[in-house]
């Protein structure tokens, strides 16, 4: 039911953890199940230099969190903002229909972290 890539990211998640001196933090919850994701980013010259996630959720949520960090790392902020939840699920070879809602955390968390970074910059 899960693609091999989903299982691989679930067993061996990339960029898991937290950046202590993060430039932006995104925290999102999935209203359908209560699962949560926290994403921390480090930004330099408008580029996502580093990105880490912590996800309290199901396997699909962990796999999509892992994948979104890989897709976003090294991208310009505007490019990273264009990553959609659907694109993350597609990059994993798709998710079972009943688990599509689990991919909502990934790009939403990234967008929240970038928004937080930008509002911190604006406040400076
Ligand atoms: Fe909650 Fe998957 S069941 S994110």
PDB file of C-alpha atoms and ligand atoms in Angstrom:
ATOM      1  CA  UNK A   1       0.000   0.000   0.000  1.00  0.00           C
ATOM      2  CA  UNK A   2       2.917   2.377   0.619  1.00  0.00           C
ATOM      3  CA  UNK A   3       5.522   2.939  -2.086  1.00  0.00           C
ATOM      4  CA  UNK A   4       9.023   1.684  -1.436  1.00  0.00           C
ATOM      5  CA  UNK A   5      10.200   5.316  -1.259  1.00  0.00           C
ATOM      6  CA  UNK A   6       7.674   6.144   1.472  1.00  0.00           C
ATOM      7  CA  UNK A   7       8.891   3.153   3.479  1.00  0.00           C
ATOM      8  CA  UNK A   8      12.509   4.143   2.916  1.00  0.00           C
ATOM      9  CA  UNK A   9      11.958   7.718   4.140  1.00  0.00           C
ATOM     10  CA  UNK A  10       9.966   6.410   7.085  1.00  0.00           C
ATOM     11  CA  UNK A  11      12.719   4.006   8.132  1.00  0.00           C
ATOM     12  CA  UNK A  12      15.521   6.438   7.418  1.00  0.00           C
ATOM     13  CA  UNK A  13      14.174  10.005   7.682  1.00  0.00           C
ATOM     14  CA  UNK A  14      16.397  12.802   6.341  1.00  0.00           C
ATOM     15  CA  UNK A  15      17.019  16.013   8.275  1.00  0.00           C
ATOM     16  CA  UNK A  16      15.236  14.938  11.426  1.00  0.00           C
ATOM     17  CA  UNK A  17      15.864  17.073  14.497  1.00  0.00           C
ATOM     18  CA  UNK A  18      15.908  20.709  15.414  1.00  0.00           C
ATOM     19  CA  UNK A  19      18.088  23.715  14.536  1.00  0.00           C
ATOM     20  CA  UNK A  20      18.687  25.398  17.883  1.00  0.00           C
ATOM     21  CA  UNK A  21      19.441  28.887  16.532  1.00  0.00           C
ATOM     22  CA  UNK A  22      16.838  28.709  13.784  1.00  0.00           C
ATOM     23  CA  UNK A  23      15.956  31.770  11.702  1.00  0.00           C
ATOM     24  CA  UNK A  24      12.373  30.592  11.322  1.00  0.00           C
ATOM     25  CA  UNK A  25      10.083  28.032  12.953  1.00  0.00           C
ATOM     26  CA  UNK A  26       6.906  26.532  11.526  1.00  0.00           C
ATOM     27  CA  UNK A  27       4.492  24.540  13.635  1.00  0.00           C
ATOM     28  CA  UNK A  28       1.465  22.956  12.098  1.00  0.00           C
ATOM     29  CA  UNK A  29      -1.135  20.452  13.212  1.00  0.00           C
ATOM     30  CA  UNK A  30      -3.343  18.184  11.175  1.00  0.00           C
ATOM     31  CA  UNK A  31      -6.942  18.834  12.211  1.00  0.00           C
ATOM     32  CA  UNK A  32      -8.027  15.461  10.860  1.00  0.00           C
ATOM     33  CA  UNK A  33      -5.925  13.399  13.255  1.00  0.00           C
ATOM     34  CA  UNK A  34      -4.156  15.725  15.705  1.00  0.00           C
ATOM     35  CA  UNK A  35      -0.674  14.893  14.425  1.00  0.00           C
ATOM     36  CA  UNK A  36       1.905  17.680  14.579  1.00  0.00           C
ATOM     37  CA  UNK A  37       5.025  18.852  12.808  1.00  0.00           C
ATOM     38  CA  UNK A  38       7.681  21.383  13.748  1.00  0.00           C
ATOM     39  CA  UNK A  39      10.098  22.615  11.144  1.00  0.00           C
ATOM     40  CA  UNK A  40      13.146  24.815  11.777  1.00  0.00           C
ATOM     41  CA  UNK A  41      15.085  26.613   9.058  1.00  0.00           C
ATOM     42  CA  UNK A  42      18.353  28.439   8.616  1.00  0.00           C
ATOM     43  CA  UNK A  43      18.429  31.045   5.866  1.00  0.00           C
ATOM     44  CA  UNK A  44      21.406  32.735   4.216  1.00  0.00           C
ATOM     45  CA  UNK A  45      21.177  35.182   1.297  1.00  0.00           C
ATOM     46  CA  UNK A  46      17.559  34.161   0.693  1.00  0.00           C
ATOM     47  CA  UNK A  47      18.557  30.484   0.391  1.00  0.00           C
ATOM     48  CA  UNK A  48      17.363  27.680   2.678  1.00  0.00           C
ATOM     49  CA  UNK A  49      20.741  26.685   3.984  1.00  0.00           C
ATOM     50  CA  UNK A  50      19.490  24.121   6.488  1.00  0.00           C
ATOM     51  CA  UNK A  51      16.170  22.630   7.462  1.00  0.00           C
ATOM     52  CA  UNK A  52      15.155  20.093  10.090  1.00  0.00           C
ATOM     53  CA  UNK A  53      11.867  18.578  11.181  1.00  0.00           C
ATOM     54  CA  UNK A  54      10.252  16.910  14.165  1.00  0.00           C
ATOM     55  CA  UNK A  55       7.022  15.108  13.454  1.00  0.00           C
ATOM     56  CA  UNK A  56       4.692  13.516  15.938  1.00  0.00           C
ATOM     57  CA  UNK A  57       2.623  11.550  13.546  1.00  0.00           C
ATOM     58  CA  UNK A  58       2.077   8.540  11.359  1.00  0.00           C
ATOM     59  CA  UNK A  59       4.530   6.980   8.940  1.00  0.00           C
ATOM     60  CA  UNK A  60       3.192   8.933   5.993  1.00  0.00           C
ATOM     61  CA  UNK A  61       3.622  12.185   7.921  1.00  0.00           C
ATOM     62  CA  UNK A  62       7.227  11.304   8.764  1.00  0.00           C
ATOM     63  CA  UNK A  63       7.987  10.330   5.155  1.00  0.00           C
ATOM     64  CA  UNK A  64       6.452  13.509   3.703  1.00  0.00           C
ATOM     65  CA  UNK A  65       8.270  15.647   6.287  1.00  0.00           C
ATOM     66  CA  UNK A  66      11.540  13.990   5.356  1.00  0.00           C
ATOM     67  CA  UNK A  67      10.871  14.459   1.633  1.00  0.00           C
ATOM     68  CA  UNK A  68       9.924  18.126   1.912  1.00  0.00           C
ATOM     69  CA  UNK A  69      13.210  18.890   3.672  1.00  0.00           C
ATOM     70  CA  UNK A  70      15.112  17.230   0.830  1.00  0.00           C
ATOM     71  CA  UNK A  71      13.111  19.109  -1.797  1.00  0.00           C
ATOM     72  CA  UNK A  72      13.515  22.485  -0.088  1.00  0.00           C
ATOM     73  CA  UNK A  73      17.126  22.427   1.079  1.00  0.00           C
ATOM     74  CA  UNK A  74      19.307  24.724  -1.031  1.00  0.00           C
ATOM     75  CA  UNK A  75      16.339  26.398  -2.711  1.00  0.00           C
ATOM     76  CA  UNK A  76      15.580  30.106  -2.768  1.00  0.00           C
ATOM     77  CA  UNK A  77      12.720  30.989  -0.426  1.00  0.00           C
ATOM     78  CA  UNK A  78      10.351  31.865  -3.275  1.00  0.00           C
ATOM     79  CA  UNK A  79      11.075  28.527  -4.961  1.00  0.00           C
ATOM     80  CA  UNK A  80      10.585  26.636  -1.699  1.00  0.00           C
ATOM     81  CA  UNK A  81       7.211  28.310  -1.213  1.00  0.00           C
ATOM     82  CA  UNK A  82       6.047  26.788  -4.497  1.00  0.00           C
ATOM     83  CA  UNK A  83       6.453  23.224  -3.204  1.00  0.00           C
ATOM     84  CA  UNK A  84       2.942  21.889  -2.736  1.00  0.00           C
ATOM     85  CA  UNK A  85       1.713  19.078  -0.528  1.00  0.00           C
ATOM     86  CA  UNK A  86       0.713  17.205  -3.660  1.00  0.00           C
ATOM     87  CA  UNK A  87       4.205  17.595  -5.147  1.00  0.00           C
ATOM     88  CA  UNK A  88       5.694  16.107  -1.970  1.00  0.00           C
ATOM     89  CA  UNK A  89       3.339  13.127  -2.135  1.00  0.00           C
ATOM     90  CA  UNK A  90       4.133  12.663  -5.837  1.00  0.00           C
ATOM     91  CA  UNK A  91       7.881  12.795  -5.171  1.00  0.00           C
ATOM     92  CA  UNK A  92       7.342   9.851  -2.811  1.00  0.00           C
ATOM     93  CA  UNK A  93       5.621   7.859  -5.528  1.00  0.00           C
ATOM     94  CA  UNK A  94       2.164   8.743  -4.228  1.00  0.00           C
ATOM     95  CA  UNK A  95       0.286   7.960  -1.033  1.00  0.00           C
ATOM     96  CA  UNK A  96      -2.756   5.748  -0.536  1.00  0.00           C
ATOM     97  CA  UNK A  97      -5.916   7.898  -0.917  1.00  0.00           C
ATOM     98  CA  UNK A  98      -6.767   7.529   2.771  1.00  0.00           C
ATOM     99  CA  UNK A  99      -3.350   8.910   3.701  1.00  0.00           C
ATOM    100  CA  UNK A 100      -3.260  11.900   1.360  1.00  0.00           C
ATOM    101  CA  UNK A 101      -4.275  14.203   4.219  1.00  0.00           C
ATOM    102  CA  UNK A 102      -1.032  13.229   5.988  1.00  0.00           C
ATOM    103  CA  UNK A 103       0.943  15.095   3.328  1.00  0.00           C
ATOM    104  CA  UNK A 104      -0.749  18.350   4.379  1.00  0.00           C
ATOM    105  CA  UNK A 105       1.723  18.873   7.202  1.00  0.00           C
ATOM    106  CA  UNK A 106       4.829  18.902   5.021  1.00  0.00           C
ATOM    107  CA  UNK A 107       4.498  21.925   2.742  1.00  0.00           C
ATOM    108  CA  UNK A 108       2.305  23.741   5.274  1.00  0.00           C
ATOM    109  CA  UNK A 109       5.083  23.445   7.863  1.00  0.00           C
ATOM    110  CA  UNK A 110       7.655  24.720   5.395  1.00  0.00           C
ATOM    111  CA  UNK A 111       5.471  27.673   4.438  1.00  0.00           C
ATOM    112  CA  UNK A 112       4.863  28.502   8.097  1.00  0.00           C
ATOM    113  CA  UNK A 113       8.613  28.471   8.810  1.00  0.00           C
ATOM    114  CA  UNK A 114       9.369  30.783   5.861  1.00  0.00           C
ATOM    115  CA  UNK A 115       6.554  33.107   6.916  1.00  0.00           C
ATOM    116  CA  UNK A 116       7.981  33.198  10.430  1.00  0.00           C
ATOM    117  CA  UNK A 117      11.455  33.970   9.037  1.00  0.00           C
ATOM    118  CA  UNK A 118      10.078  36.810   6.913  1.00  0.00           C
ATOM    119  CA  UNK A 119       8.122  38.344   9.754  1.00  0.00           C
ATOM    120  CA  UNK A 120      11.241  38.209  11.965  1.00  0.00           C
ATOM    121  CA  UNK A 121      13.183  40.003   9.224  1.00  0.00           C
ATOM    122  CA  UNK A 122      10.482  42.619   8.824  1.00  0.00           C
ATOM    123  CA  UNK A 123      10.560  43.265  12.572  1.00  0.00           C
ATOM    124  CA  UNK A 124      14.310  43.930  12.537  1.00  0.00           C
TER     125      UNK A 124
HETATM  126 FE1  LIG B   1      -2.117  12.026  11.073  1.00  0.00          FE
HETATM  127 FE2  LIG B   1      -1.112  10.753   9.048  1.00  0.00          FE
HETATM  128  S1  LIG B   1      -2.652  10.037  10.378  1.00  0.00           S
HETATM  129  S2  LIG B   1      -0.691  12.775   9.645  1.00  0.00           S
END
